[in-house]
Short mmCIF file of C-alpha atoms and ligand atoms in Angstrom, two decimals:
data_model
loop_
_atom_site.label_atom_id
_atom_site.label_comp_id
_atom_site.label_asym_id
_atom_site.label_seq_id
_atom_site.Cartn_x
_atom_site.Cartn_y
_atom_site.Cartn_z
CA MET A 1 9.49 -21.88 43.41
CA PHE A 2 11.61 -20.71 46.32
CA ASP A 3 15.23 -21.14 47.40
CA ALA A 4 15.96 -23.69 50.10
CA ILE A 5 18.85 -25.48 51.72
CA LEU A 6 18.27 -29.20 51.50
CA ILE A 7 20.09 -31.96 53.37
CA GLU A 8 19.84 -35.36 51.71
CA LYS A 9 21.21 -38.73 52.71
CA PRO A 10 21.14 -41.91 50.67
CA GLU A 11 20.49 -45.06 52.70
CA ASP A 12 24.04 -46.29 52.28
CA GLY A 13 26.02 -43.03 52.01
CA ASP A 14 27.02 -39.74 53.58
CA GLN A 15 24.74 -36.73 53.71
CA THR A 16 24.94 -34.01 51.07
CA VAL A 17 23.82 -30.41 51.42
CA SER A 18 22.83 -28.08 48.60
CA LEU A 19 21.12 -24.80 47.88
CA THR A 20 18.21 -25.72 45.65
CA GLN A 21 14.76 -24.62 44.53
CA LEU A 22 11.55 -26.17 45.82
CA GLU A 23 7.84 -25.93 44.99
CA PRO A 24 5.27 -25.16 47.72
CA ASP A 25 3.73 -28.58 46.99
CA ALA A 26 6.89 -30.21 48.31
CA LEU A 27 6.39 -28.70 51.79
CA PRO A 28 5.42 -31.04 54.62
CA GLU A 29 1.94 -31.08 56.13
CA GLY A 30 0.76 -28.31 58.41
CA ASP A 31 -2.13 -25.92 58.82
CA VAL A 32 -0.19 -22.68 58.29
CA ARG A 33 2.02 -21.75 55.32
CA VAL A 34 4.48 -18.96 55.97
CA ALA A 35 6.57 -16.79 53.68
CA VAL A 36 9.85 -16.84 55.57
CA ALA A 37 11.44 -13.40 55.75
CA TYR A 38 14.43 -14.23 57.96
CA SER A 39 15.94 -17.33 59.48
CA THR A 40 19.23 -17.74 61.26
CA LEU A 41 22.27 -19.94 61.56
CA ASN A 42 22.22 -21.46 65.04
CA TYR A 43 24.71 -23.85 66.63
CA LYS A 44 22.24 -26.69 66.06
CA ASP A 45 21.77 -25.73 62.39
CA ALA A 46 25.55 -25.80 61.95
CA LEU A 47 25.60 -29.32 63.46
CA ALA A 48 22.80 -30.35 61.08
CA ILE A 49 24.41 -28.87 57.95
CA THR A 50 27.88 -30.25 58.64
CA GLY A 51 26.52 -33.58 59.88
CA ARG A 52 28.80 -33.22 62.94
CA GLY A 53 25.89 -33.88 65.30
CA PRO A 54 22.86 -36.18 65.01
CA VAL A 55 20.38 -33.30 64.69
CA VAL A 56 18.49 -34.33 61.55
CA ARG A 57 16.17 -37.23 62.25
CA LYS A 58 14.49 -37.45 58.84
CA PHE A 59 15.85 -36.98 55.31
CA PRO A 60 15.52 -35.03 53.10
CA MET A 61 15.45 -32.09 55.54
CA VAL A 62 15.36 -28.33 55.24
CA PRO A 63 17.42 -27.13 58.25
CA GLY A 64 16.70 -23.99 60.25
CA ILE A 65 15.34 -24.30 63.78
CA ASP A 66 13.74 -20.86 63.71
CA PHE A 67 12.21 -18.28 61.39
CA ALA A 68 10.17 -15.11 61.27
CA GLY A 69 7.74 -14.45 58.47
CA THR A 70 4.26 -13.65 57.26
CA VAL A 71 1.35 -16.07 57.03
CA ILE A 72 0.38 -16.82 53.40
CA GLU A 73 -2.48 -19.22 54.14
CA SER A 74 -3.93 -20.72 57.28
CA SER A 75 -6.66 -23.08 58.41
CA HIS A 76 -5.63 -22.60 62.05
CA PRO A 77 -8.10 -20.51 64.07
CA ASP A 78 -5.40 -18.29 65.62
CA PHE A 79 -3.74 -17.18 62.38
CA SER A 80 -4.77 -15.56 59.13
CA GLU A 81 -3.07 -14.27 56.01
CA GLY A 82 -0.75 -11.36 56.70
CA ASP A 83 -0.03 -12.18 60.37
CA ARG A 84 3.58 -11.73 61.47
CA VAL A 85 4.81 -14.87 63.21
CA VAL A 86 7.92 -16.33 64.78
CA LEU A 87 8.83 -19.97 65.36
CA ASN A 88 11.48 -21.60 67.55
CA GLY A 89 12.08 -25.31 68.00
CA TRP A 90 9.36 -27.97 68.12
CA GLY A 91 11.71 -30.18 66.08
CA VAL A 92 11.61 -27.82 63.10
CA GLY A 93 14.85 -28.28 61.16
CA GLU A 94 15.23 -31.70 62.84
CA THR A 95 12.10 -33.77 62.12
CA HIS A 96 10.03 -31.17 60.20
CA TRP A 97 11.30 -28.88 57.43
CA GLY A 98 12.66 -25.65 58.85
CA GLY A 99 13.35 -22.00 58.19
CA LEU A 100 16.30 -21.96 55.78
CA ALA A 101 13.88 -21.79 52.84
CA GLY A 102 11.62 -19.20 51.24
CA GLU A 103 8.51 -20.91 52.60
CA ALA A 104 7.58 -23.20 55.46
CA ARG A 105 4.42 -25.13 56.29
CA VAL A 106 4.03 -25.90 59.99
CA LYS A 107 1.49 -26.52 62.74
CA GLY A 108 -0.14 -23.27 63.80
CA ASP A 109 0.20 -24.42 67.41
CA TRP A 110 3.96 -23.96 67.04
CA LEU A 111 3.74 -20.33 65.98
CA ILE A 112 3.94 -17.25 68.20
CA PRO A 113 2.52 -13.92 67.03
CA LEU A 114 5.51 -11.60 66.74
CA PRO A 115 5.10 -8.85 69.37
CA ASP A 116 4.56 -5.35 67.98
CA GLY A 117 7.78 -3.41 68.13
CA ILE A 118 10.02 -6.34 67.19
CA GLY A 119 10.92 -6.33 63.49
CA MET A 120 11.29 -9.65 61.68
CA ASN A 121 15.02 -9.08 61.23
CA GLN A 122 15.28 -8.21 64.94
CA ALA A 123 13.32 -11.36 65.85
CA MET A 124 15.95 -13.41 64.07
CA ALA A 125 18.85 -11.39 65.44
CA ILE A 126 17.42 -12.64 68.73
CA GLY A 127 16.59 -16.07 67.26
CA THR A 128 16.50 -19.30 69.21
CA ALA A 129 19.76 -18.35 70.91
CA GLY A 130 18.31 -15.10 72.26
CA TYR A 131 14.99 -16.64 73.17
CA THR A 132 16.92 -19.35 75.06
CA ALA A 133 18.92 -16.62 76.81
CA MET A 134 15.60 -15.09 77.92
CA LEU A 135 14.41 -18.51 79.18
CA CYS A 136 17.67 -18.76 81.17
CA VAL A 137 17.10 -15.33 82.74
CA MET A 138 13.53 -16.33 83.59
CA ALA A 139 14.87 -19.53 85.20
CA LEU A 140 17.25 -17.50 87.39
CA GLU A 141 14.37 -15.22 88.40
CA ARG A 142 12.16 -18.21 89.26
CA HIS A 143 14.90 -19.26 91.69
CA GLY A 144 15.00 -15.88 93.36
CA VAL A 145 18.07 -14.35 91.70
CA THR A 146 17.70 -10.56 91.74
CA PRO A 147 19.89 -7.79 90.26
CA ASP A 148 21.23 -6.85 93.70
CA ALA A 149 22.38 -10.44 94.40
CA GLY A 150 25.86 -9.95 92.94
CA PRO A 151 27.71 -10.87 89.75
CA VAL A 152 26.21 -13.33 87.29
CA ALA A 153 28.72 -15.32 85.20
CA VAL A 154 27.73 -15.89 81.57
CA THR A 155 29.85 -18.50 79.75
CA GLY A 156 30.39 -18.48 75.98
CA ALA A 157 29.63 -14.79 76.30
CA ALA A 158 30.71 -13.84 72.79
CA GLY A 159 28.47 -16.53 71.24
CA GLY A 160 24.78 -16.21 70.39
CA VAL A 161 23.15 -17.22 73.70
CA GLY A 162 25.89 -15.54 75.72
CA SER A 163 25.74 -12.23 73.85
CA VAL A 164 21.98 -11.87 74.25
CA ALA A 165 22.09 -13.09 77.88
CA THR A 166 24.73 -10.44 78.61
CA ALA A 167 22.60 -7.72 77.01
CA ILE A 168 19.38 -8.78 78.78
CA LEU A 169 20.97 -9.15 82.23
CA SER A 170 22.81 -5.84 82.06
CA GLY A 171 19.63 -4.11 80.86
CA LEU A 172 17.81 -5.50 83.89
CA GLY A 173 20.50 -4.10 86.19
CA TYR A 174 22.53 -7.24 86.86
CA GLU A 175 26.30 -7.13 87.16
CA VAL A 176 27.50 -9.43 84.35
CA ALA A 177 30.81 -11.28 84.33
CA ALA A 178 31.32 -12.31 80.71
CA VAL A 179 33.32 -15.53 80.49
CA THR A 180 35.03 -15.88 77.13
CA GLY A 181 37.84 -17.67 75.38
CA ARG A 182 38.28 -14.62 73.14
CA GLU A 183 39.98 -11.74 74.93
CA SER A 184 39.77 -9.88 71.61
CA GLU A 185 36.01 -9.51 72.18
CA THR A 186 36.45 -7.42 75.35
CA ASP A 187 35.18 -4.17 73.80
CA TYR A 188 32.25 -5.96 72.18
CA LEU A 189 31.22 -7.58 75.48
CA LYS A 190 31.60 -4.34 77.44
CA GLY A 191 29.44 -2.69 74.79
CA LEU A 192 26.73 -5.26 75.51
CA GLY A 193 26.89 -4.31 79.18
CA ALA A 194 29.38 -6.74 80.74
CA SER A 195 31.03 -5.22 83.80
CA GLU A 196 33.85 -7.75 83.94
CA ILE A 197 35.57 -10.00 81.39
CA VAL A 198 36.76 -13.32 82.77
CA SER A 199 39.02 -15.73 80.88
CA ARG A 200 37.54 -19.11 80.02
CA ASP A 201 40.81 -20.58 81.38
CA GLU A 202 39.47 -19.96 84.88
CA PHE A 203 36.79 -22.57 84.14
CA THR A 204 38.77 -25.25 82.35
CA GLY A 205 41.18 -26.44 85.07
CA LYS A 206 40.79 -29.35 87.45
CA VAL A 207 37.35 -29.27 89.06
CA ARG A 208 37.40 -28.94 92.83
CA PRO A 209 34.25 -29.96 94.73
CA LEU A 210 34.04 -26.42 96.11
CA ALA A 211 36.03 -23.36 95.10
CA LYS A 212 36.02 -19.73 96.22
CA GLU A 213 32.45 -18.36 96.09
CA ARG A 214 32.45 -15.79 93.28
CA TRP A 215 29.10 -15.68 91.52
CA ALA A 216 25.54 -15.10 92.68
CA ALA A 217 24.34 -17.05 89.65
CA GLY A 218 25.36 -18.23 86.21
CA ILE A 219 24.14 -18.90 82.70
CA ASP A 220 26.08 -21.69 81.03
CA VAL A 221 26.21 -22.65 77.35
CA ALA A 222 29.27 -24.89 77.64
CA GLY A 223 28.56 -27.88 79.90
CA SER A 224 31.42 -30.24 80.77
CA THR A 225 34.35 -28.90 82.85
CA VAL A 226 33.23 -25.29 82.36
CA LEU A 227 29.86 -25.92 84.00
CA ALA A 228 31.45 -28.09 86.69
CA ASN A 229 33.86 -25.28 87.63
CA LEU A 230 31.07 -22.72 87.52
CA LEU A 231 28.98 -24.79 89.93
CA SER A 232 31.84 -25.01 92.39
CA GLN A 233 32.34 -21.20 92.24
CA VAL A 234 28.71 -20.23 92.80
CA ARG A 235 27.82 -18.66 96.10
CA TYR A 236 25.64 -20.19 98.79
CA ARG A 237 22.08 -20.81 97.45
CA GLY A 238 22.95 -19.49 94.01
CA THR A 239 21.49 -20.83 90.75
CA VAL A 240 23.01 -21.81 87.43
CA ALA A 241 20.84 -22.06 84.33
CA ALA A 242 22.40 -24.62 81.96
CA CYS A 243 21.35 -24.73 78.32
CA GLY A 244 24.27 -25.82 76.17
CA LEU A 245 27.10 -28.20 75.43
CA ALA A 246 29.65 -26.13 73.49
CA ALA A 247 32.42 -27.69 75.63
CA GLY A 248 30.87 -31.14 75.91
CA MET A 249 27.94 -33.24 77.00
CA ASP A 250 29.53 -34.53 80.21
CA LEU A 251 29.43 -32.93 83.64
CA PRO A 252 32.40 -33.92 85.80
CA THR A 253 31.20 -32.54 89.12
CA SER A 254 30.26 -33.81 92.57
CA VAL A 255 27.19 -33.22 94.70
CA ALA A 256 29.18 -30.83 96.93
CA PRO A 257 27.81 -27.56 95.45
CA PHE A 258 24.26 -28.87 95.83
CA ILE A 259 24.39 -30.37 99.31
CA LEU A 260 26.89 -28.04 100.98
CA ARG A 261 26.01 -24.73 99.31
CA GLY A 262 22.38 -25.34 98.34
CA VAL A 263 23.22 -24.47 94.72
CA THR A 264 20.47 -25.07 92.16
CA LEU A 265 21.22 -26.34 88.67
CA ALA A 266 18.28 -25.28 86.50
CA GLY A 267 18.07 -27.02 83.12
CA VAL A 268 16.80 -24.95 80.22
CA ASP A 269 15.37 -26.45 77.05
CA SER A 270 13.94 -24.20 74.38
CA VAL A 271 12.57 -26.80 71.96
CA MET A 272 9.48 -28.14 73.71
CA VAL A 273 8.67 -25.21 76.03
CA PRO A 274 4.90 -24.83 76.51
CA LYS A 275 3.32 -21.99 74.53
CA PRO A 276 2.46 -19.64 77.44
CA GLU A 277 6.11 -19.54 78.51
CA ARG A 278 7.20 -18.87 74.92
CA ILE A 279 4.79 -15.98 74.68
CA GLU A 280 6.10 -14.63 77.98
CA ALA A 281 9.70 -14.95 76.76
CA TRP A 282 8.98 -13.14 73.47
CA THR A 283 6.98 -10.45 75.23
CA ARG A 284 9.83 -9.86 77.63
CA LEU A 285 12.37 -9.78 74.81
CA GLY A 286 10.31 -6.89 73.46
CA THR A 287 10.54 -5.01 76.75
CA ASP A 288 13.71 -6.15 78.57
CA LEU A 289 16.21 -6.33 75.71
CA ASP A 290 17.57 -3.10 74.31
CA LEU A 291 16.87 -3.86 70.64
CA ALA A 292 19.42 -1.22 69.64
CA LYS A 293 22.10 -3.66 70.87
CA LEU A 294 21.05 -6.19 68.24
CA ASP A 295 22.92 -4.27 65.55
CA ALA A 296 26.18 -4.84 67.42
CA LEU A 297 25.58 -8.51 68.06
CA SER A 298 24.28 -9.69 64.69
CA VAL A 299 25.41 -9.86 61.08
CA GLU A 300 23.46 -10.79 57.97
CA LEU A 301 24.55 -13.78 55.89
CA PRO A 302 22.98 -14.56 52.50
CA LEU A 303 21.35 -17.99 52.15
CA SER A 304 23.95 -18.76 49.48
CA GLN A 305 26.77 -18.57 52.09
CA VAL A 306 25.14 -20.56 54.88
CA ILE A 307 26.56 -23.97 53.91
CA GLU A 308 30.17 -22.75 53.75
CA THR A 309 29.84 -20.81 57.03
CA ALA A 310 28.46 -23.70 59.12
CA PRO A 311 31.86 -25.33 59.92
CA ARG A 312 33.30 -21.98 61.05
CA PHE A 313 30.38 -21.61 63.41
CA LEU A 314 31.21 -24.89 65.15
CA ASP A 315 34.86 -23.89 65.38
CA GLY A 316 33.82 -20.96 67.60
CA GLU A 317 34.90 -18.33 65.06
CA VAL A 318 31.53 -16.59 64.86
CA ARG A 319 30.56 -13.71 67.09
CA GLY A 320 27.02 -13.10 68.30
CA ARG A 321 24.18 -13.97 65.96
CA ILE A 322 23.92 -14.73 62.25
CA VAL A 323 20.71 -13.57 60.57
CA VAL A 324 19.81 -15.07 57.20
CA PRO A 325 17.49 -12.97 55.00
CA VAL A 326 15.48 -15.53 53.05
CA ALA A 327 12.84 -13.57 51.14
CA PRO A 328 14.06 -12.69 47.64
P1 LIG B 401 27.67 -20.14 69.65
O1 LIG B 401 28.58 -21.04 68.88
O2 LIG B 401 27.21 -18.86 69.07
O3 LIG B 401 28.31 -19.81 71.05
C1 LIG B 401 28.96 -20.76 71.83
C2 LIG B 401 30.09 -20.07 72.54
O4 LIG B 401 30.62 -20.96 73.51
C3 LIG B 401 31.27 -19.72 71.63
O5 LIG B 401 31.07 -18.53 70.94
C4 LIG B 401 32.37 -19.63 72.63
O6 LIG B 401 32.26 -18.36 73.28
C5 LIG B 401 32.00 -20.69 73.67
N1 LIG B 401 32.72 -21.93 73.45
C6 LIG B 401 32.99 -22.55 72.27
N2 LIG B 401 33.69 -23.67 72.49
C7 LIG B 401 33.87 -23.76 73.82
C8 LIG B 401 34.52 -24.69 74.66
N3 LIG B 401 35.14 -25.76 74.17
N4 LIG B 401 34.53 -24.46 75.98
C9 LIG B 401 33.88 -23.38 76.50
N5 LIG B 401 33.24 -22.46 75.76
C10 LIG B 401 33.23 -22.66 74.43
O7 LIG B 401 26.41 -21.06 70.04
P2 LIG B 401 25.03 -20.57 70.69
O8 LIG B 401 25.28 -19.47 71.62
O9 LIG B 401 24.01 -20.44 69.63
O10 LIG B 401 24.66 -21.89 71.50
C11 LIG B 401 25.43 -22.21 72.66
C12 LIG B 401 25.06 -23.58 73.17
O11 LIG B 401 23.72 -23.56 73.61
C13 LIG B 401 25.17 -24.68 72.13
O12 LIG B 401 25.65 -25.84 72.75
C14 LIG B 401 23.73 -24.88 71.69
O13 LIG B 401 23.49 -26.17 71.21
C15 LIG B 401 23.00 -24.61 73.00
N6 LIG B 401 21.62 -24.21 72.83
C16 LIG B 401 20.70 -24.90 73.53
C17 LIG B 401 19.38 -24.57 73.46
C18 LIG B 401 18.41 -25.31 74.29
O14 LIG B 401 17.23 -25.35 73.96
N7 LIG B 401 18.85 -25.88 75.40
C19 LIG B 401 18.91 -23.53 72.54
C20 LIG B 401 19.98 -22.78 71.90
C21 LIG B 401 21.30 -23.14 72.04
P3 LIG B 401 33.55 -17.51 73.73
O15 LIG B 401 34.41 -17.43 72.51
O16 LIG B 401 33.00 -16.22 74.21
O17 LIG B 401 34.20 -18.31 74.83
#
């Protein structure tokens, strides 16, 4: 038996969430069974657990969109017992049971061998948020953004994606402008390498088609008015990598930044990214992120406290990353 968080929903009622015990036989189909060492609490997991967003597509569901662990048994040619693996996305925690449980059974094609040098707790301090931050940095690079280009604005900087993006960019030599609604996190963000702290208020006012050119590029986790204002403040031929919707799903902008300034809006999805790009992202996290910074940006939360913490997460009260040790 192992501990697991389980979301259930009767056909005619509201969902319920509990910490329970499951047998390995209950696990869904897959060719690799993993002893989960660490999972995390991501924004999407908080939506799933609280039911505030339509994340879970199948009930009952074990949430947890990512995990790191050790292979217990495998019929997949790439993995054998004892291998250290990491998983992000692929609908895990949404349509297939996820990482907030002592064991998981998944498709081996979804797993990435954990690079040497990254501990399992560090892999989850990075988690899907940090891996998405790396995908955002890679998207900026693909569009020619270089460290000497000028300041890069990172929105939601004190959150999971934003914290890791700030640490990666500063480590690579970029000048990072950390955009936050929490002035109280100034020291934290400077510690991660931000050179400037910018109030979120500067991105929530009326959106003008074009505003003063301030940023060489941006990484945005917020969407809505925040992203629209960011786009209108980006310099000629700059790029914004957009991955989130913390402020909203809409985008109240015009085509002006695109057609008059040649700005690129690069969408970043982490869930269905092809495997070679995932391997590249994880390899680069091992080399380009100062893992020593993970201690500052992550806290551990026992599995028994995940359910009660989820609403606080969505209320923006959580800083950085939440790592959940799962193994007993
Ligand atoms: P967090 O909750 O850790 O961080 C979000 C941050 O956004 C908050 O900490 C806060 O930062 C800021 N924020 C909160 N509310 C607002 C608001 N109304 N307006 C502007 N900023 C706000 O979440 P994550 O970092 O884990 O995820 C961020 C977003 O990215 C989420 O929408 C998530 O769903 C998405 N995401 C998408 C992925 C993909 O594959 N595309 C993968 C991973 C995440 P501060 O206090 O510093 O302002």
